[in-house]
Amino acid sequence: MSGDPSIPLGAPVDTAPARRPEPTTLEGRHVRLVPFDAPRHAASLFALSHGPDKEALWAYLSPAPFPNEAAFTAFYGEAAKKADPLLFAIEEAEGGRAVGHATYMRIESAQRVIEVGNILYTPALQRTRGATEAMYLMARHAFEALGYRRYEWKCNALNAPSRQAAARLGFTFEGLFRQHMIVKGRNRDTAWFSLLDHEWPRAKAAFEAWLAPENFNEDGRQVRRLEDIRAAL
């Protein structure tokens, strides 16, 4: 390490690696995330994700809509065996129905960087408290249990709902990687977002205030938006 104070260098960082995520269960009030098990989860997810809106639902995910449940189950049976991406099913807390999935991916434990991605929210999960809670549970686990310092979100730059979700959840937009990928025969520019460890306490407080029962009226509508709560902290 240089001792010359005129040379600009980054701040010293603890170089101990983060823990690699392992299959585990993350319990919430509305949902829980569990290791993906194709025999247990595939039938529900196939039915919920292959309705009339399936083309829009799968537009920005690498696999196309599947021709049948058998193909879906076979694909996810193989995906569930991988350590990176590490696949979780999102189950409803009551009843255990699988309504979505998400992964930890591009895991760099030595750099303490991890990404949340491959997110599928079926219509049964979209715009629910459980949808937000699932992302809270994964972020909390990455920062507090595993020790990561950078939590990433990436998406197709044309995927407006994903970009809006990242901003709502507290990620900071960092820019575009132009012509980053070819997906389904089409160009993909990738939008990059991140949430850092020193930003997590504020984001966590906002998540927990938003998820609190008193933030919802008798009709189940939010009293305060997540963005507004975070801005006020």
PDB file of C-alpha atoms in Angstrom:
ATOM      1  CA  MET A   1       0.000   0.000   0.000  1.00  0.00           C
ATOM      2  CA  SER A   2       1.345   3.405  -0.977  1.00  0.00           C
ATOM      3  CA  GLY A   3       2.276   5.780   1.802  1.00  0.00           C
ATOM      4  CA  ASP A   4       2.239   8.832  -0.478  1.00  0.00           C
ATOM      5  CA  PRO A   5      -0.748  10.986   0.591  1.00  0.00           C
ATOM      6  CA  SER A   6      -0.760  12.740  -2.803  1.00  0.00           C
ATOM      7  CA  ILE A   7      -1.906   9.544  -4.539  1.00  0.00           C
ATOM      8  CA  PRO A   8      -5.715   9.247  -4.433  1.00  0.00           C
ATOM      9  CA  LEU A   9      -6.788   5.879  -3.125  1.00  0.00           C
ATOM     10  CA  GLY A  10     -10.058   4.399  -1.991  1.00  0.00           C
ATOM     11  CA  ALA A  11     -10.966   4.092   1.661  1.00  0.00           C
ATOM     12  CA  PRO A  12      -9.602   1.023   3.448  1.00  0.00           C
ATOM     13  CA  VAL A  13     -12.068  -1.874   3.456  1.00  0.00           C
ATOM     14  CA  ASP A  14     -12.325  -5.019   5.525  1.00  0.00           C
ATOM     15  CA  THR A  15     -11.185  -7.697   3.082  1.00  0.00           C
ATOM     16  CA  ALA A  16     -12.851 -10.628   4.840  1.00  0.00           C
ATOM     17  CA  PRO A  17     -15.143 -12.287   2.281  1.00  0.00           C
ATOM     18  CA  ALA A  18     -18.891 -12.399   2.645  1.00  0.00           C
ATOM     19  CA  ARG A  19     -20.617 -15.723   3.155  1.00  0.00           C
ATOM     20  CA  ARG A  20     -21.975 -17.407   0.078  1.00  0.00           C
ATOM     21  CA  PRO A  21     -25.745 -17.785   0.275  1.00  0.00           C
ATOM     22  CA  GLU A  22     -27.035 -21.270   0.904  1.00  0.00           C
ATOM     23  CA  PRO A  23     -30.506 -22.780   0.593  1.00  0.00           C
ATOM     24  CA  THR A  24     -32.483 -21.464   3.541  1.00  0.00           C
ATOM     25  CA  THR A  25     -35.929 -20.196   4.484  1.00  0.00           C
ATOM     26  CA  LEU A  26     -36.636 -16.484   4.909  1.00  0.00           C
ATOM     27  CA  GLU A  27     -39.843 -15.981   6.873  1.00  0.00           C
ATOM     28  CA  GLY A  28     -42.064 -12.932   6.577  1.00  0.00           C
ATOM     29  CA  ARG A  29     -45.559 -11.980   7.661  1.00  0.00           C
ATOM     30  CA  HIS A  30     -47.043 -12.281   4.160  1.00  0.00           C
ATOM     31  CA  VAL A  31     -44.602 -14.502   2.280  1.00  0.00           C
ATOM     32  CA  ARG A  32     -41.686 -16.787   2.835  1.00  0.00           C
ATOM     33  CA  LEU A  33     -38.806 -17.595   0.531  1.00  0.00           C
ATOM     34  CA  VAL A  34     -37.769 -21.234   0.413  1.00  0.00           C
ATOM     35  CA  PRO A  35     -35.353 -23.286  -1.685  1.00  0.00           C
ATOM     36  CA  PHE A  36     -37.043 -23.960  -5.006  1.00  0.00           C
ATOM     37  CA  ASP A  37     -38.331 -27.507  -5.288  1.00  0.00           C
ATOM     38  CA  ALA A  38     -39.749 -28.296  -8.719  1.00  0.00           C
ATOM     39  CA  PRO A  39     -42.129 -31.097  -7.654  1.00  0.00           C
ATOM     40  CA  ARG A  40     -43.513 -28.815  -4.953  1.00  0.00           C
ATOM     41  CA  HIS A  41     -43.604 -25.462  -6.747  1.00  0.00           C
ATOM     42  CA  ALA A  42     -43.692 -25.932 -10.513  1.00  0.00           C
ATOM     43  CA  ALA A  43     -47.374 -26.763 -11.003  1.00  0.00           C
ATOM     44  CA  SER A  44     -48.571 -23.675  -9.131  1.00  0.00           C
ATOM     45  CA  LEU A  45     -46.094 -21.358 -10.800  1.00  0.00           C
ATOM     46  CA  PHE A  46     -46.795 -22.709 -14.269  1.00  0.00           C
ATOM     47  CA  ALA A  47     -50.540 -22.204 -13.846  1.00  0.00           C
ATOM     48  CA  LEU A  48     -50.135 -18.683 -12.449  1.00  0.00           C
ATOM     49  CA  SER A  49     -47.559 -17.571 -15.031  1.00  0.00           C
ATOM     50  CA  HIS A  50     -49.082 -18.968 -18.218  1.00  0.00           C
ATOM     51  CA  GLY A  51     -52.398 -17.195 -18.401  1.00  0.00           C
ATOM     52  CA  PRO A  52     -53.549 -14.703 -21.056  1.00  0.00           C
ATOM     53  CA  ASP A  53     -50.821 -12.214 -20.068  1.00  0.00           C
ATOM     54  CA  LYS A  54     -47.944 -14.696 -20.331  1.00  0.00           C
ATOM     55  CA  GLU A  55     -46.162 -12.903 -23.192  1.00  0.00           C
ATOM     56  CA  ALA A  56     -45.887  -9.705 -21.174  1.00  0.00           C
ATOM     57  CA  LEU A  57     -44.959 -11.567 -18.001  1.00  0.00           C
ATOM     58  CA  TRP A  58     -42.058 -13.393 -19.650  1.00  0.00           C
ATOM     59  CA  ALA A  59     -40.967 -10.660 -22.063  1.00  0.00           C
ATOM     60  CA  TYR A  60     -37.802  -9.708 -20.192  1.00  0.00           C
ATOM     61  CA  LEU A  61     -36.901 -13.072 -18.676  1.00  0.00           C
ATOM     62  CA  SER A  62     -34.465 -15.284 -20.547  1.00  0.00           C
ATOM     63  CA  PRO A  63     -36.658 -18.370 -20.845  1.00  0.00           C
ATOM     64  CA  ALA A  64     -39.637 -17.934 -23.109  1.00  0.00           C
ATOM     65  CA  PRO A  65     -43.129 -18.924 -22.009  1.00  0.00           C
ATOM     66  CA  PHE A  66     -43.081 -22.701 -21.815  1.00  0.00           C
ATOM     67  CA  PRO A  67     -45.181 -24.892 -24.120  1.00  0.00           C
ATOM     68  CA  ASN A  68     -46.425 -27.065 -21.263  1.00  0.00           C
ATOM     69  CA  GLU A  69     -46.037 -27.842 -17.574  1.00  0.00           C
ATOM     70  CA  ALA A  70     -43.616 -30.698 -18.224  1.00  0.00           C
ATOM     71  CA  ALA A  71     -41.157 -28.389 -20.013  1.00  0.00           C
ATOM     72  CA  PHE A  72     -41.537 -25.794 -17.254  1.00  0.00           C
ATOM     73  CA  THR A  73     -40.898 -28.398 -14.539  1.00  0.00           C
ATOM     74  CA  ALA A  74     -37.863 -29.808 -16.333  1.00  0.00           C
ATOM     75  CA  PHE A  75     -36.303 -26.363 -16.763  1.00  0.00           C
ATOM     76  CA  TYR A  76     -36.824 -25.404 -13.134  1.00  0.00           C
ATOM     77  CA  GLY A  77     -35.708 -28.788 -11.897  1.00  0.00           C
ATOM     78  CA  GLU A  78     -32.292 -28.072 -13.410  1.00  0.00           C
ATOM     79  CA  ALA A  79     -32.276 -24.424 -12.300  1.00  0.00           C
ATOM     80  CA  ALA A  80     -32.939 -25.446  -8.707  1.00  0.00           C
ATOM     81  CA  LYS A  81     -29.706 -27.489  -8.643  1.00  0.00           C
ATOM     82  CA  LYS A  82     -27.463 -24.461  -9.189  1.00  0.00           C
ATOM     83  CA  ALA A  83     -25.627 -22.556  -6.472  1.00  0.00           C
ATOM     84  CA  ASP A  84     -25.386 -19.408  -8.639  1.00  0.00           C
ATOM     85  CA  PRO A  85     -28.048 -18.362  -9.438  1.00  0.00           C
ATOM     86  CA  LEU A  86     -29.481 -19.662  -6.177  1.00  0.00           C
ATOM     87  CA  LEU A  87     -33.207 -20.026  -6.753  1.00  0.00           C
ATOM     88  CA  PHE A  88     -35.913 -19.356  -4.173  1.00  0.00           C
ATOM     89  CA  ALA A  89     -39.635 -19.887  -4.514  1.00  0.00           C
ATOM     90  CA  ILE A  90     -41.836 -17.188  -3.028  1.00  0.00           C
ATOM     91  CA  GLU A  91     -44.701 -18.810  -1.158  1.00  0.00           C
ATOM     92  CA  GLU A  92     -47.754 -17.215   0.397  1.00  0.00           C
ATOM     93  CA  ALA A  93     -47.434 -17.407   4.177  1.00  0.00           C
ATOM     94  CA  GLU A  94     -50.956 -18.766   4.436  1.00  0.00           C
ATOM     95  CA  GLY A  95     -51.390 -21.945   2.460  1.00  0.00           C
ATOM     96  CA  GLY A  96     -47.903 -22.135   0.977  1.00  0.00           C
ATOM     97  CA  ARG A  97     -48.915 -21.535  -2.635  1.00  0.00           C
ATOM     98  CA  ALA A  98     -45.920 -20.628  -4.831  1.00  0.00           C
ATOM     99  CA  VAL A  99     -46.617 -17.236  -6.426  1.00  0.00           C
ATOM    100  CA  GLY A 100     -43.180 -16.184  -7.657  1.00  0.00           C
ATOM    101  CA  HIS A 101     -39.460 -16.739  -7.579  1.00  0.00           C
ATOM    102  CA  ALA A 102     -36.199 -14.819  -7.230  1.00  0.00           C
ATOM    103  CA  THR A 103     -32.494 -15.602  -7.086  1.00  0.00           C
ATOM    104  CA  TYR A 104     -29.237 -14.469  -5.625  1.00  0.00           C
ATOM    105  CA  MET A 105     -26.861 -14.375  -8.586  1.00  0.00           C
ATOM    106  CA  ARG A 106     -23.476 -13.167  -9.839  1.00  0.00           C
ATOM    107  CA  ILE A 107     -22.225 -13.878  -6.357  1.00  0.00           C
ATOM    108  CA  GLU A 108     -18.750 -12.471  -5.653  1.00  0.00           C
ATOM    109  CA  SER A 109     -18.108 -13.247  -2.019  1.00  0.00           C
ATOM    110  CA  ALA A 110     -14.500 -11.984  -2.060  1.00  0.00           C
ATOM    111  CA  GLN A 111     -15.679  -8.581  -3.310  1.00  0.00           C
ATOM    112  CA  ARG A 112     -18.806  -8.769  -1.119  1.00  0.00           C
ATOM    113  CA  VAL A 113     -21.067  -8.099  -4.117  1.00  0.00           C
ATOM    114  CA  ILE A 114     -24.291  -9.958  -4.834  1.00  0.00           C
ATOM    115  CA  GLU A 115     -27.225  -9.417  -7.197  1.00  0.00           C
ATOM    116  CA  VAL A 116     -30.911 -10.102  -6.840  1.00  0.00           C
ATOM    117  CA  GLY A 117     -32.380 -11.169 -10.153  1.00  0.00           C
ATOM    118  CA  ASN A 118     -34.378 -13.655 -12.220  1.00  0.00           C
ATOM    119  CA  ILE A 119     -37.431 -12.260 -10.486  1.00  0.00           C
ATOM    120  CA  LEU A 120     -40.816 -13.648 -11.525  1.00  0.00           C
ATOM    121  CA  TYR A 121     -43.864 -12.116  -9.871  1.00  0.00           C
ATOM    122  CA  THR A 122     -47.059 -13.755 -11.062  1.00  0.00           C
ATOM    123  CA  PRO A 123     -50.276 -11.688 -11.092  1.00  0.00           C
ATOM    124  CA  ALA A 124     -51.160 -13.279  -7.734  1.00  0.00           C
ATOM    125  CA  LEU A 125     -48.084 -11.623  -6.173  1.00  0.00           C
ATOM    126  CA  GLN A 126     -47.855  -8.348  -8.074  1.00  0.00           C
ATOM    127  CA  ARG A 127     -48.768  -5.180  -6.162  1.00  0.00           C
ATOM    128  CA  THR A 128     -49.207  -6.997  -2.856  1.00  0.00           C
ATOM    129  CA  ARG A 129     -47.522  -6.465   0.486  1.00  0.00           C
ATOM    130  CA  GLY A 130     -45.845  -9.805  -0.035  1.00  0.00           C
ATOM    131  CA  ALA A 131     -44.175  -8.552  -3.207  1.00  0.00           C
ATOM    132  CA  THR A 132     -42.372  -5.818  -1.286  1.00  0.00           C
ATOM    133  CA  GLU A 133     -41.737  -8.046   1.706  1.00  0.00           C
ATOM    134  CA  ALA A 134     -39.954 -10.642  -0.448  1.00  0.00           C
ATOM    135  CA  MET A 135     -37.418  -8.048  -1.607  1.00  0.00           C
ATOM    136  CA  TYR A 136     -36.995  -6.781   1.959  1.00  0.00           C
ATOM    137  CA  LEU A 137     -36.285 -10.296   3.222  1.00  0.00           C
ATOM    138  CA  MET A 138     -33.679 -10.969   0.535  1.00  0.00           C
ATOM    139  CA  ALA A 139     -31.903  -7.641   1.039  1.00  0.00           C
ATOM    140  CA  ARG A 140     -31.864  -8.035   4.817  1.00  0.00           C
ATOM    141  CA  HIS A 141     -30.403 -11.516   4.531  1.00  0.00           C
ATOM    142  CA  ALA A 142     -27.705 -10.365   2.081  1.00  0.00           C
ATOM    143  CA  PHE A 143     -26.565  -7.455   4.228  1.00  0.00           C
ATOM    144  CA  GLU A 144     -27.111  -8.684   7.772  1.00  0.00           C
ATOM    145  CA  ALA A 145     -26.641 -12.455   7.655  1.00  0.00           C
ATOM    146  CA  LEU A 146     -24.182 -12.803   4.778  1.00  0.00           C
ATOM    147  CA  GLY A 147     -22.177  -9.581   5.051  1.00  0.00           C
ATOM    148  CA  TYR A 148     -22.349  -8.147   1.538  1.00  0.00           C
ATOM    149  CA  ARG A 149     -21.472  -4.494   0.953  1.00  0.00           C
ATOM    150  CA  ARG A 150     -23.042  -4.048  -2.490  1.00  0.00           C
ATOM    151  CA  TYR A 151     -26.460  -5.383  -3.525  1.00  0.00           C
ATOM    152  CA  GLU A 152     -27.201  -5.094  -7.229  1.00  0.00           C
ATOM    153  CA  TRP A 153     -30.292  -4.944  -9.415  1.00  0.00           C
ATOM    154  CA  LYS A 154     -30.000  -5.127 -13.203  1.00  0.00           C
ATOM    155  CA  CYS A 155     -32.665  -5.188 -15.865  1.00  0.00           C
ATOM    156  CA  ASN A 156     -33.344  -4.594 -19.520  1.00  0.00           C
ATOM    157  CA  ALA A 157     -33.260  -0.838 -19.999  1.00  0.00           C
ATOM    158  CA  LEU A 158     -36.644  -1.075 -21.766  1.00  0.00           C
ATOM    159  CA  ASN A 159     -38.236  -2.812 -18.776  1.00  0.00           C
ATOM    160  CA  ALA A 160     -39.945   0.215 -17.238  1.00  0.00           C
ATOM    161  CA  PRO A 161     -41.732  -1.715 -14.444  1.00  0.00           C
ATOM    162  CA  SER A 162     -38.434  -3.223 -13.253  1.00  0.00           C
ATOM    163  CA  ARG A 163     -36.683   0.142 -13.299  1.00  0.00           C
ATOM    164  CA  GLN A 164     -39.545   1.702 -11.375  1.00  0.00           C
ATOM    165  CA  ALA A 165     -39.460  -1.141  -8.859  1.00  0.00           C
ATOM    166  CA  ALA A 166     -35.729  -0.695  -8.279  1.00  0.00           C
ATOM    167  CA  ALA A 167     -36.159   3.010  -7.581  1.00  0.00           C
ATOM    168  CA  ARG A 168     -39.147   2.400  -5.316  1.00  0.00           C
ATOM    169  CA  LEU A 169     -37.219  -0.185  -3.303  1.00  0.00           C
ATOM    170  CA  GLY A 170     -34.333   2.211  -2.669  1.00  0.00           C
ATOM    171  CA  PHE A 171     -31.763   1.230  -5.291  1.00  0.00           C
ATOM    172  CA  THR A 172     -29.697   3.954  -6.962  1.00  0.00           C
ATOM    173  CA  PHE A 173     -29.517   4.058 -10.762  1.00  0.00           C
ATOM    174  CA  GLU A 174     -25.896   3.931 -11.898  1.00  0.00           C
ATOM    175  CA  GLY A 175     -26.179   3.995 -15.680  1.00  0.00           C
ATOM    176  CA  LEU A 176     -26.512   1.854 -18.797  1.00  0.00           C
ATOM    177  CA  PHE A 177     -24.342  -0.878 -20.227  1.00  0.00           C
ATOM    178  CA  ARG A 178     -25.066  -0.402 -23.924  1.00  0.00           C
ATOM    179  CA  GLN A 179     -25.381  -3.475 -26.155  1.00  0.00           C
ATOM    180  CA  HIS A 180     -24.653  -5.535 -23.072  1.00  0.00           C
ATOM    181  CA  MET A 181     -26.430  -8.732 -24.092  1.00  0.00           C
ATOM    182  CA  ILE A 182     -28.350 -10.530 -26.812  1.00  0.00           C
ATOM    183  CA  VAL A 183     -31.540 -11.985 -25.343  1.00  0.00           C
ATOM    184  CA  LYS A 184     -34.001 -13.967 -27.431  1.00  0.00           C
ATOM    185  CA  GLY A 185     -32.301 -12.642 -30.565  1.00  0.00           C
ATOM    186  CA  ARG A 186     -32.721  -8.996 -29.549  1.00  0.00           C
ATOM    187  CA  ASN A 187     -30.368  -6.309 -28.270  1.00  0.00           C
ATOM    188  CA  ARG A 188     -30.418  -5.631 -24.550  1.00  0.00           C
ATOM    189  CA  ASP A 189     -29.048  -2.466 -23.011  1.00  0.00           C
ATOM    190  CA  THR A 190     -28.816  -3.114 -19.267  1.00  0.00           C
ATOM    191  CA  ALA A 191     -29.759  -0.637 -16.555  1.00  0.00           C
ATOM    192  CA  TRP A 192     -27.636  -1.003 -13.409  1.00  0.00           C
ATOM    193  CA  PHE A 193     -28.798  -0.197  -9.883  1.00  0.00           C
ATOM    194  CA  SER A 194     -27.236  -0.751  -6.481  1.00  0.00           C
ATOM    195  CA  LEU A 195     -27.955  -0.538  -2.766  1.00  0.00           C
ATOM    196  CA  LEU A 196     -24.907  -0.266  -0.481  1.00  0.00           C
ATOM    197  CA  ASP A 197     -24.340  -1.497   3.031  1.00  0.00           C
ATOM    198  CA  HIS A 198     -24.215   1.992   4.543  1.00  0.00           C
ATOM    199  CA  GLU A 199     -27.520   2.795   2.817  1.00  0.00           C
ATOM    200  CA  TRP A 200     -29.221  -0.315   4.143  1.00  0.00           C
ATOM    201  CA  PRO A 201     -30.215   0.961   7.640  1.00  0.00           C
ATOM    202  CA  ARG A 202     -32.322   3.746   6.099  1.00  0.00           C
ATOM    203  CA  ALA A 203     -33.797   1.435   3.477  1.00  0.00           C
ATOM    204  CA  LYS A 204     -34.552  -1.159   6.151  1.00  0.00           C
ATOM    205  CA  ALA A 205     -36.328   1.362   8.369  1.00  0.00           C
ATOM    206  CA  ALA A 206     -38.456   2.447   5.409  1.00  0.00           C
ATOM    207  CA  PHE A 207     -39.333  -1.141   4.484  1.00  0.00           C
ATOM    208  CA  GLU A 208     -40.376  -1.959   8.031  1.00  0.00           C
ATOM    209  CA  ALA A 209     -42.445   1.214   8.408  1.00  0.00           C
ATOM    210  CA  TRP A 210     -44.183   0.548   5.084  1.00  0.00           C
ATOM    211  CA  LEU A 211     -44.878  -3.092   5.947  1.00  0.00           C
ATOM    212  CA  ALA A 212     -46.270  -2.247   9.388  1.00  0.00           C
ATOM    213  CA  PRO A 213     -49.994  -3.074   9.686  1.00  0.00           C
ATOM    214  CA  GLU A 214     -50.811   0.511  10.662  1.00  0.00           C
ATOM    215  CA  ASN A 215     -49.594   1.702   7.247  1.00  0.00           C
ATOM    216  CA  PHE A 216     -52.665   0.110   5.640  1.00  0.00           C
ATOM    217  CA  ASN A 217     -56.292   1.161   5.978  1.00  0.00           C
ATOM    218  CA  GLU A 218     -59.313  -1.084   6.340  1.00  0.00           C
ATOM    219  CA  ASP A 219     -59.435  -1.572   2.570  1.00  0.00           C
ATOM    220  CA  GLY A 220     -55.818  -2.724   2.511  1.00  0.00           C
ATOM    221  CA  ARG A 221     -54.588   0.439   0.810  1.00  0.00           C
ATOM    222  CA  GLN A 222     -51.276   1.943   1.824  1.00  0.00           C
ATOM    223  CA  VAL A 223     -51.350   5.100   3.905  1.00  0.00           C
ATOM    224  CA  ARG A 224     -47.851   6.251   2.945  1.00  0.00           C
ATOM    225  CA  ARG A 225     -45.777   5.251  -0.055  1.00  0.00           C
ATOM    226  CA  LEU A 226     -42.463   3.510   0.509  1.00  0.00           C
ATOM    227  CA  GLU A 227     -40.620   6.284  -1.323  1.00  0.00           C
ATOM    228  CA  ASP A 228     -42.193   8.957   0.864  1.00  0.00           C
ATOM    229  CA  ILE A 229     -41.336   7.119   4.061  1.00  0.00           C
ATOM    230  CA  ARG A 230     -37.717   6.708   2.991  1.00  0.00           C
ATOM    231  CA  ALA A 231     -37.420  10.347   1.936  1.00  0.00           C
ATOM    232  CA  ALA A 232     -38.650  11.480   5.336  1.00  0.00           C
ATOM    233  CA  LEU A 233     -36.029   9.466   7.250  1.00  0.00           C
TER     234      LEU A 233
END
